[in-house]
């Protein structure tokens, strides 16, 4: 192994030396020993000492490179405050003046009583409390205490009995005593919290039920105090939930101690992203599916300002609801949960039922295939057209007032045509399926080449005839009855031609009519 040392690295520059700290101001600039002083200046990062004259402070906290806080040590008169770092010691002549510490004075203790086991957090109010070195309940030191300001201290009571005097000792001496009573009180017990959830923004009024709740001094949701609370009785407390997240334990603090916890869940505001189907009839009654987030625990579903007829929560992301009666047009669908009401985001359309006023033509052959024009209103979103119970071969929404539909095959007879939209099914208009006409006889069956003679056609289904043809030539005709019509034979060449009758039901089979040339002389 080669143990030779590596050659020393060569630096191409010198590190910059940190600046010597400076002190520009103190706040406050005077006070008793134990006062917390804010020192402002520069270069405080890495401070190793803060001195009041020649006396080093026992504690200080560097907040930033330009500010620190320090507790003034014991001293007298006016002294220079300096800050020392590895770069040196400040030299500015910034003075702190010691003043005679006033004897602390207590004016109140809240709460004024607590359980003999101790552990109650009490607030001491008064004056001259800065720099407090001890808080005692009788002869026993507080379990712990925190000086909040020169006028307030919070302390945790030690165990004790009877009524004792609470005192504070500070640089100015020991305060007067304020009575604090140790009481033998039952520990509060919670059995229920109603409601068990609310929005993350807080503000929900919650009813706490239990026992030993009289004299409650605090209600907490997790570690956060209720916005407010009211002791209704020894078994009921109402509290306003603070803002929060997740599931927390609600507890009540009373003279007997802190209760067990009951779960309270902070829930987010629900959101509805879609409605399916998106439209339906004015009469309501149809079921729709709402999709979104935070839907669990829904307490109401609204279509506009009207509550759903009923609803079922399927999951945190889905609800089915029965649509209430409404007026034509769009409405916002809203879901309400303990987390609040969903913001607008899903629209449902109430659609007026379609109306039919007429059909043209009103009849056609049993074979179907006739193009029928339907007139009416609210037809533009038609989803079906039916001839009786049979769907049209096809249909087209021409406008909100017109549809065209191809008649399907059917047996002879009259059926009702209906149109269906999301708004429902229309009234019916009549359409008659007709069989093709049948010719059984022509009289006479012969005629001159010049035509113009009257021919009687006998058969069935002749009413409503639209054409009579002699071969390819149309003839004028008159309908006498469903079984008879007369036609004027058109002129033509000698010989036989087929005679047919056409009605909306179709065209008959042909019978023979013969044109005869006049005799030659």
Coordinates of C-alpha atoms in Angstrom, one line a residue:
X1 CA 0.0 0.0 0.0
X2 CA 1.3 3.5 -0.9
X3 CA 0.9 5.7 2.2
X4 CA 2.5 8.8 0.7
X5 CA 0.6 12.0 1.4
X6 CA -1.3 13.7 -1.4
X7 CA 0.2 17.0 -2.4
X8 CA -1.5 20.0 -0.9
X9 CA -4.3 21.6 -3.0
X10 CA -3.6 25.1 -4.3
X11 CA -6.2 27.8 -3.6
X12 CA -6.8 30.3 -6.4
X13 CA -8.5 32.9 -4.0
X14 CA -9.0 33.9 -0.4
X15 CA -12.2 33.3 1.5
X16 CA -14.0 36.5 2.4
X17 CA -14.0 37.2 6.2
X18 CA -17.4 37.7 7.7
X19 CA -18.2 41.2 8.8
X20 CA -17.9 42.2 12.5
X21 CA -21.5 42.4 13.9
X22 CA -23.1 45.8 14.6
X23 CA -25.8 46.8 17.0
X24 CA -28.1 49.6 16.0
X25 CA -31.1 49.5 18.4
X26 CA -32.7 47.8 21.4
X27 CA -36.4 47.3 22.1
X28 CA -37.1 48.0 24.8
X29 CA -34.1 50.1 25.7
X30 CA -34.7 49.9 29.4
X31 CA -36.3 47.5 31.9
X32 CA -35.6 45.2 34.8
X33 CA -33.5 42.1 34.7
X34 CA -35.4 39.3 33.0
X35 CA -36.9 41.6 30.3
X36 CA -36.9 40.1 26.8
X37 CA -35.1 42.6 24.6
X38 CA -35.0 42.6 20.8
X39 CA -31.6 43.6 19.4
X40 CA -31.4 44.9 15.8
X41 CA -28.2 45.3 13.7
X42 CA -26.1 43.2 11.3
X43 CA -23.9 40.2 11.2
X44 CA -25.7 38.3 13.9
X45 CA -25.5 34.9 12.2
X46 CA -23.4 32.5 14.4
X47 CA -23.5 34.8 17.5
X48 CA -21.7 33.2 20.4
X49 CA -22.5 35.7 23.1
X50 CA -24.6 38.7 24.0
X51 CA -23.4 40.9 26.9
X52 CA -25.0 43.6 29.0
X53 CA -21.9 45.5 30.0
X54 CA -19.5 42.8 31.2
X55 CA -22.3 40.3 32.0
X56 CA -23.2 37.6 29.4
X57 CA -26.9 36.9 28.9
X58 CA -27.8 33.4 29.9
X59 CA -30.1 32.9 26.9
X60 CA -30.6 34.5 23.5
X61 CA -32.1 33.5 20.2
X62 CA -30.8 34.5 16.7
X63 CA -33.9 35.3 14.6
X64 CA -32.0 36.4 11.5
X65 CA -28.7 38.0 10.5
X66 CA -30.2 41.3 11.6
X67 CA -32.2 40.5 14.7
X68 CA -32.0 38.5 17.9
X69 CA -33.9 38.3 21.2
X70 CA -32.2 38.1 24.5
X71 CA -33.2 38.0 28.2
X72 CA -31.6 40.8 30.2
X73 CA -29.3 39.3 32.9
X74 CA -29.1 40.9 36.4
X75 CA -27.5 44.3 36.3
X76 CA -27.8 48.0 37.3
X77 CA -27.4 51.4 35.7
X78 CA -26.8 51.9 32.0
X79 CA -24.7 49.4 30.2
X80 CA -23.5 48.8 26.6
X81 CA -25.1 45.8 24.8
X82 CA -22.7 43.9 22.5
X83 CA -23.0 40.9 20.2
X84 CA -20.0 38.6 19.7
X85 CA -19.5 36.2 16.7
X86 CA -16.4 34.5 15.4
X87 CA -15.7 37.6 13.4
X88 CA -15.5 39.8 16.5
X89 CA -17.6 41.9 18.9
X90 CA -19.8 44.9 18.0
X91 CA -18.5 48.3 19.1
X92 CA -21.5 50.6 18.8
X93 CA -22.4 52.4 22.0
X94 CA -26.0 51.2 22.3
X95 CA -27.3 51.4 25.9
X96 CA -29.7 49.4 28.0
X97 CA -30.8 51.1 31.2
X98 CA -31.7 48.9 34.2
X99 CA -34.8 50.1 36.1
X100 CA -35.9 49.0 39.5
X101 CA -38.1 45.9 38.9
X102 CA -41.7 46.4 40.2
X103 CA -43.2 43.8 42.5
X104 CA -45.5 41.6 40.4
X105 CA -49.2 42.0 41.0
X106 CA -51.8 39.3 40.2
X107 CA -55.4 40.4 39.5
X108 CA -57.0 37.1 38.4
X109 CA -56.6 33.4 37.9
X110 CA -58.7 31.6 35.3
X111 CA -60.2 29.1 35.8
X112 CA -60.3 29.7 39.6
X113 CA -60.6 26.0 40.4
X114 CA -59.6 22.5 39.1
X115 CA -59.2 18.9 40.1
X116 CA -57.0 17.7 42.9
X117 CA -55.0 15.7 40.5
X118 CA -53.7 19.0 38.9
X119 CA -52.9 19.3 35.2
X120 CA -55.3 22.2 34.6
X121 CA -53.9 25.0 32.4
X122 CA -54.7 28.3 34.1
X123 CA -54.1 31.9 32.9
X124 CA -52.6 34.4 35.4
X125 CA -53.3 38.0 34.7
X126 CA -51.6 41.0 36.4
X127 CA -48.6 43.4 36.0
X128 CA -44.8 43.1 36.4
X129 CA -44.8 39.5 35.4
X130 CA -41.8 39.7 33.0
X131 CA -38.8 37.6 34.1
X132 CA -40.9 35.5 36.4
X133 CA -38.8 32.8 38.0
X134 CA -41.5 30.8 39.8
X135 CA -45.2 30.3 40.0
X136 CA -46.6 28.6 43.1
X137 CA -49.9 27.1 44.1
X138 CA -49.6 27.4 47.8
X139 CA -46.1 26.1 48.6
X140 CA -46.0 23.9 45.5
X141 CA -44.4 25.0 42.3
X142 CA -46.5 24.9 39.1
X143 CA -45.8 21.8 37.0
X144 CA -44.7 24.3 34.3
X145 CA -45.4 27.9 33.3
X146 CA -44.9 30.3 30.3
X147 CA -44.5 34.0 30.5
X148 CA -46.6 35.3 27.6
X149 CA -46.1 39.0 28.4
X150 CA -45.5 41.4 31.3
X151 CA -49.3 41.0 32.0
X152 CA -49.9 37.3 31.4
X153 CA -48.6 33.9 32.4
X154 CA -50.1 30.4 31.6
X155 CA -49.3 27.7 34.2
X156 CA -50.1 24.1 34.7
X157 CA -51.4 23.3 38.2
X158 CA -49.7 20.8 40.4
X159 CA -51.7 18.3 42.5
X160 CA -53.2 19.8 45.6
X161 CA -56.2 20.0 47.9
X162 CA -58.4 22.8 49.4
X163 CA -58.0 26.4 48.5
X164 CA -54.4 27.8 48.0
X165 CA -52.9 31.1 47.1
X166 CA -51.3 31.4 43.7
X167 CA -48.2 33.6 43.6
X168 CA -45.6 34.7 41.0
X169 CA -42.0 35.4 41.8
X170 CA -40.1 37.8 39.5
X171 CA -37.1 40.0 39.8
X172 CA -39.2 42.6 41.7
X173 CA -40.3 40.1 44.3
X174 CA -43.2 37.9 45.0
X175 CA -46.7 38.9 44.1
X176 CA -49.9 39.0 46.2
X177 CA -51.9 35.7 46.3
X178 CA -55.0 34.9 44.3
X179 CA -57.2 32.0 45.6
X180 CA -57.3 28.8 43.6
X181 CA -59.5 26.0 44.8
X182 CA -58.8 22.3 44.3
X183 CA -62.2 20.5 43.9
X184 CA -63.1 16.9 43.9
X185 CA -65.1 16.9 40.7
X186 CA -66.1 14.0 38.5
X187 CA -64.3 13.7 35.2
X188 CA -66.5 14.9 32.3
X189 CA -67.7 12.1 30.0
X190 CA -68.9 12.5 26.4
X191 CA -71.3 10.1 24.8
X192 CA -72.1 11.7 21.5
X193 CA -71.4 14.6 19.1
X194 CA -74.1 15.7 16.7
X195 CA -73.5 16.3 13.9
X196 CA -70.4 14.1 13.6
X197 CA -68.9 16.0 10.6
X198 CA -68.8 19.5 9.1
X199 CA -66.9 21.7 6.6
X200 CA -63.2 22.3 6.8
X201 CA -64.0 26.0 7.1
X202 CA -65.6 25.4 10.5
X203 CA -68.6 27.3 11.8
X204 CA -70.8 24.2 12.4
X205 CA -72.8 24.2 15.7
X206 CA -72.2 20.9 17.4
X207 CA -74.2 19.5 20.3
X208 CA -72.1 17.5 22.8
X209 CA -74.0 15.1 25.1
X210 CA -72.6 13.4 28.2
X211 CA -72.3 13.9 31.9
X212 CA -70.4 16.1 34.4
X213 CA -70.2 18.9 31.8
X214 CA -71.3 21.8 34.1
X215 CA -68.5 24.2 34.7
X216 CA -66.8 23.3 31.4
X217 CA -63.9 25.7 30.8
X218 CA -62.9 24.6 27.3
X219 CA -64.1 22.6 24.3
X220 CA -61.4 21.4 21.9
X221 CA -61.5 19.9 18.4
X222 CA -58.2 18.1 18.3
X223 CA -55.8 20.6 19.7
X224 CA -57.8 23.6 18.5
X225 CA -60.3 25.4 20.8
X226 CA -63.9 25.7 19.7
X227 CA -64.7 29.2 18.3
X228 CA -67.2 29.4 21.2
X229 CA -69.2 27.1 23.4
X230 CA -72.2 27.3 25.7
X231 CA -72.9 25.0 28.7
X232 CA -76.6 24.2 28.4
X233 CA -76.7 21.8 31.3
X234 CA -74.6 19.2 33.1
X235 CA -75.4 16.8 30.2
X236 CA -75.3 19.2 27.2
X237 CA -72.8 21.6 25.7
X238 CA -73.1 23.4 22.3
X239 CA -69.9 24.4 20.6
X240 CA -69.0 26.1 17.3
X241 CA -66.4 24.0 15.4
X242 CA -63.2 25.8 14.4
X243 CA -61.6 25.3 11.0
X244 CA -59.8 22.0 10.6
X245 CA -59.0 18.9 8.5
X246 CA -59.4 15.2 8.8
X247 CA -60.9 13.4 11.8
X248 CA -60.2 14.9 15.2
X249 CA -61.3 14.1 18.8
X250 CA -63.7 16.5 20.5
X251 CA -63.0 16.9 24.2
X252 CA -64.5 18.9 27.0
X253 CA -62.3 20.3 29.9
X254 CA -64.1 20.9 33.2
X255 CA -63.0 21.2 36.8
X256 CA -62.9 17.3 37.0
X257 CA -60.4 17.1 34.2
X258 CA -60.6 16.3 30.4
X259 CA -63.2 14.1 28.9
X260 CA -62.8 11.2 26.6
X261 CA -62.7 12.1 22.9
X262 CA -65.5 11.6 20.4
X263 CA -64.6 11.7 16.7
X264 CA -65.6 14.6 14.5
X265 CA -64.7 14.6 10.8
X266 CA -63.9 17.6 8.7
X267 CA -65.2 17.1 5.2
X268 CA -64.6 19.0 2.0
X269 CA -67.2 20.8 0.0
X270 CA -68.9 18.4 -2.5
X271 CA -68.6 18.9 -6.3
X272 CA -71.0 17.6 -9.0
X273 CA -69.2 17.1 -12.3
X274 CA -71.9 15.5 -14.4
X275 CA -75.6 14.5 -14.6
X276 CA -76.8 11.5 -16.7
X277 CA -79.2 11.8 -18.4
X278 CA -78.9 15.5 -18.8
X279 CA -82.6 16.2 -19.5
X280 CA -86.1 14.9 -18.8
X281 CA -89.8 15.8 -18.7
X282 CA -91.4 18.7 -16.9
X283 CA -93.3 16.1 -14.8
X284 CA -90.1 14.8 -13.3
X285 CA -90.1 11.3 -11.9
X286 CA -87.2 10.0 -13.9
X287 CA -84.0 8.8 -12.2
X288 CA -80.6 10.5 -12.9
X289 CA -77.1 9.6 -11.8
X290 CA -74.9 12.4 -10.4
X291 CA -71.1 12.0 -10.5
X292 CA -68.6 14.0 -8.5
X293 CA -66.5 14.1 -5.4
X294 CA -67.2 14.4 -1.7
X295 CA -70.8 13.1 -2.1
X296 CA -70.8 10.8 0.9
X297 CA -73.1 11.9 3.7
X298 CA -75.3 13.9 1.4
X299 CA -78.3 15.4 3.2
X300 CA -80.0 17.0 0.2
X301 CA -80.1 17.1 -3.6
X302 CA -81.6 20.1 -5.4
X303 CA -82.7 20.7 -9.0
X304 CA -82.6 24.5 -9.0
X305 CA -84.4 25.5 -5.8
X306 CA -86.5 22.3 -5.7
X307 CA -85.4 19.2 -3.6
X308 CA -85.2 15.9 -5.4
X309 CA -88.1 13.6 -4.8
X310 CA -85.7 11.1 -3.4
X311 CA -82.0 10.2 -3.6
X312 CA -79.6 7.4 -2.8
X313 CA -75.8 7.8 -2.1
X314 CA -74.1 5.0 -3.9
X315 CA -70.5 6.1 -3.0
X316 CA -68.5 9.2 -2.3
X317 CA -68.5 9.8 -6.1
X318 CA -72.0 8.8 -7.1
X319 CA -75.6 9.5 -6.2
X320 CA -78.9 8.5 -7.9
X321 CA -81.8 11.0 -7.6
X322 CA -85.4 11.1 -8.7
X323 CA -86.0 14.4 -10.5
X324 CA -88.8 16.6 -9.1
X325 CA -91.4 18.5 -11.2
X326 CA -89.9 21.6 -12.9
X327 CA -90.4 24.3 -15.6
X328 CA -88.9 24.1 -19.1
X329 CA -85.3 25.1 -19.3
X330 CA -81.9 24.5 -17.5
X331 CA -81.4 24.3 -13.7
X332 CA -78.3 23.7 -11.6
X333 CA -78.0 20.4 -9.7
X334 CA -76.7 20.9 -6.2
X335 CA -75.7 18.4 -3.6
X336 CA -75.6 19.4 0.1
X337 CA -73.4 17.5 2.6
X338 CA -72.0 18.3 6.0
X339 CA -69.1 19.9 4.1
X340 CA -71.5 22.4 2.5
X341 CA -73.3 22.9 -0.8
X342 CA -71.6 22.1 -4.2
X343 CA -70.8 25.0 -6.4
X344 CA -72.6 25.3 -9.8
X345 CA -71.1 22.9 -12.3
X346 CA -73.8 20.4 -13.5
X347 CA -76.8 21.5 -15.5
X348 CA -80.1 19.5 -16.0
X349 CA -82.6 20.5 -18.7
X350 CA -86.4 20.2 -18.2
X351 CA -87.8 19.5 -21.7
X352 CA -91.5 20.2 -22.6
X353 CA -93.4 17.2 -24.0
X354 CA -93.7 17.0 -27.8
X355 CA -97.0 17.9 -29.5
X356 CA -98.3 16.6 -32.9
X357 CA -100.9 18.5 -34.8
X358 CA -101.0 16.6 -38.2
X359 CA -99.6 14.1 -40.6
X360 CA -99.3 14.2 -44.3
X361 CA -100.2 12.0 -46.0
X362 CA -102.7 10.4 -43.6
X363 CA -102.6 7.0 -45.2
X364 CA -100.3 4.6 -47.0
X365 CA -99.9 1.0 -48.1
X366 CA -99.6 -1.9 -45.6
X367 CA -96.1 -2.5 -47.1
X368 CA -94.9 0.7 -45.5
X369 CA -92.2 2.9 -47.0
X370 CA -94.4 6.1 -47.3
X371 CA -92.6 9.3 -46.3
X372 CA -94.9 11.1 -43.8
X373 CA -94.4 14.7 -42.7
X374 CA -95.4 15.3 -39.1
X375 CA -96.2 18.8 -37.8
X376 CA -96.3 20.0 -34.2
X377 CA -94.1 21.5 -31.5
X378 CA -91.1 20.6 -29.4
X379 CA -90.0 18.0 -32.0
X380 CA -86.3 18.9 -32.5
X381 CA -84.9 16.5 -30.0
X382 CA -87.1 13.5 -31.0
X383 CA -85.6 10.2 -30.0
X384 CA -88.3 8.0 -31.5
X385 CA -91.3 8.0 -33.9
X386 CA -93.8 5.2 -33.7
X387 CA -96.7 4.1 -35.9
X388 CA -98.8 2.4 -33.3
X389 CA -96.3 0.2 -31.4
X390 CA -93.9 -0.1 -34.3
X391 CA -90.9 2.2 -34.7
X392 CA -90.7 4.2 -37.9
X393 CA -88.3 2.9 -40.5
X394 CA -86.4 6.1 -40.1
X395 CA -87.1 9.7 -39.1
X396 CA -85.5 13.1 -39.4
X397 CA -86.1 16.2 -37.1
X398 CA -86.4 19.0 -39.7
X399 CA -87.1 21.7 -37.1
X400 CA -88.8 22.1 -33.7
X401 CA -92.1 22.0 -35.5
X402 CA -91.6 19.3 -38.2
X403 CA -90.5 15.7 -38.5
X404 CA -90.3 13.4 -41.5
X405 CA -90.7 9.7 -40.9
X406 CA -90.9 6.6 -43.1
X407 CA -93.9 4.4 -42.3
X408 CA -93.0 0.8 -41.3
X409 CA -95.1 -2.2 -42.7
X410 CA -98.3 -3.0 -40.9
X411 CA -101.6 -4.7 -41.2
X412 CA -104.5 -2.7 -42.7
X413 CA -106.2 -0.3 -40.3
X414 CA -105.7 3.0 -38.5
X415 CA -102.8 3.6 -36.0
X416 CA -101.7 6.5 -33.9
X417 CA -98.4 8.1 -34.8
X418 CA -96.5 9.4 -31.8
X419 CA -93.1 11.2 -31.3
X420 CA -90.9 10.7 -28.2
X421 CA -88.3 13.1 -26.7
X422 CA -86.7 13.5 -23.4
X423 CA -89.8 15.5 -22.5
X424 CA -92.0 12.5 -22.9
X425 CA -94.3 11.0 -25.6
X426 CA -96.6 13.2 -27.7
X427 CA -100.3 12.8 -28.4
X428 CA -101.2 10.6 -31.4
X429 CA -102.3 11.6 -34.9
X430 CA -104.1 9.1 -37.1
X431 CA -102.5 7.2 -40.0
X432 CA -104.4 4.6 -42.0
X433 CA -102.7 1.5 -43.5
X434 CA -104.5 0.6 -46.8
X435 CA -104.5 -2.6 -48.8
X436 CA -104.0 -2.3 -52.6
X437 CA -107.2 -2.0 -54.6
X438 CA -108.6 -5.0 -56.5
X439 CA -110.3 -4.8 -59.9
X440 CA -112.9 -7.6 -60.7
X441 CA -114.6 -6.3 -63.9
X442 CA -114.6 -3.7 -66.7
X443 CA -117.8 -2.7 -68.5
X444 CA -117.7 -2.4 -71.4
X445 CA -114.4 -4.1 -72.0
X446 CA -114.2 -2.8 -75.6
X447 CA -114.2 0.7 -77.1
X448 CA -113.2 2.8 -80.0
X449 CA -109.8 4.0 -80.9
X450 CA -110.9 7.6 -80.3
X451 CA -111.7 6.9 -76.7
X452 CA -114.0 9.2 -74.7
X453 CA -116.4 6.4 -73.9
X454 CA -117.3 5.7 -70.2
X455 CA -116.0 2.5 -68.6
X456 CA -117.3 1.2 -65.3
X457 CA -114.7 -0.4 -63.1
X458 CA -115.8 -2.8 -60.3
X459 CA -113.8 -4.1 -57.5
X460 CA -112.7 -3.4 -53.8
X461 CA -110.7 -0.7 -52.1
X462 CA -111.4 1.9 -54.9
X463 CA -112.3 4.8 -52.6
X464 CA -109.5 7.3 -52.5
X465 CA -108.3 6.4 -56.0
X466 CA -105.6 8.7 -57.2
X467 CA -105.1 7.4 -60.7
X468 CA -106.7 5.2 -63.4
X469 CA -104.4 4.1 -66.2
X470 CA -105.2 2.5 -69.6
X471 CA -101.8 1.1 -70.3
X472 CA -99.5 4.1 -69.8
X473 CA -102.2 6.7 -70.5
X474 CA -104.0 8.3 -67.6
X475 CA -107.8 8.5 -67.7
X476 CA -110.2 10.9 -66.1
X477 CA -112.3 9.1 -63.5
X478 CA -115.1 9.5 -60.9
X479 CA -115.3 7.4 -57.7
X480 CA -118.8 6.2 -57.2
X481 CA -118.1 4.0 -54.1
X482 CA -115.4 1.8 -52.5
X483 CA -116.4 -0.8 -55.1
X484 CA -117.1 1.2 -58.2
X485 CA -115.8 4.1 -60.3
X486 CA -116.2 5.3 -63.8
X487 CA -113.4 6.3 -66.2
X488 CA -113.3 7.9 -69.6
X489 CA -111.2 5.8 -71.9
X490 CA -108.3 7.7 -73.5
X491 CA -107.7 7.3 -77.2
X492 CA -105.1 4.8 -78.4
X493 CA -104.0 2.3 -80.9
X494 CA -106.1 -0.8 -81.6
X495 CA -105.5 -3.7 -79.3
X496 CA -105.6 -4.6 -75.7
X497 CA -104.2 -2.5 -72.8
X498 CA -104.1 -3.2 -69.1
X499 CA -106.4 -1.0 -66.9
X500 CA -105.2 -0.3 -63.3
X501 CA -106.4 1.7 -60.4
X502 CA -103.9 3.4 -57.9
X503 CA -104.9 4.4 -54.4
X504 CA -102.7 5.3 -51.3
X505 CA -102.8 1.5 -50.7
X506 CA -101.1 0.7 -53.9
X507 CA -101.9 -0.2 -57.5
X508 CA -104.3 -3.0 -58.5
X509 CA -103.6 -5.8 -60.9
X510 CA -104.6 -5.0 -64.5
X511 CA -107.8 -6.0 -66.3
X512 CA -107.8 -6.0 -70.1
X513 CA -109.5 -3.3 -72.1
X514 CA -109.5 -3.6 -76.0
X515 CA -109.6 -0.8 -78.5
X516 CA -111.4 -1.8 -81.7
X517 CA -110.9 -0.2 -85.1
X518 CA -114.1 0.8 -87.0
X519 CA -115.1 -1.6 -89.8
X520 CA -113.7 -0.8 -93.3
X521 CA -116.2 0.0 -96.1

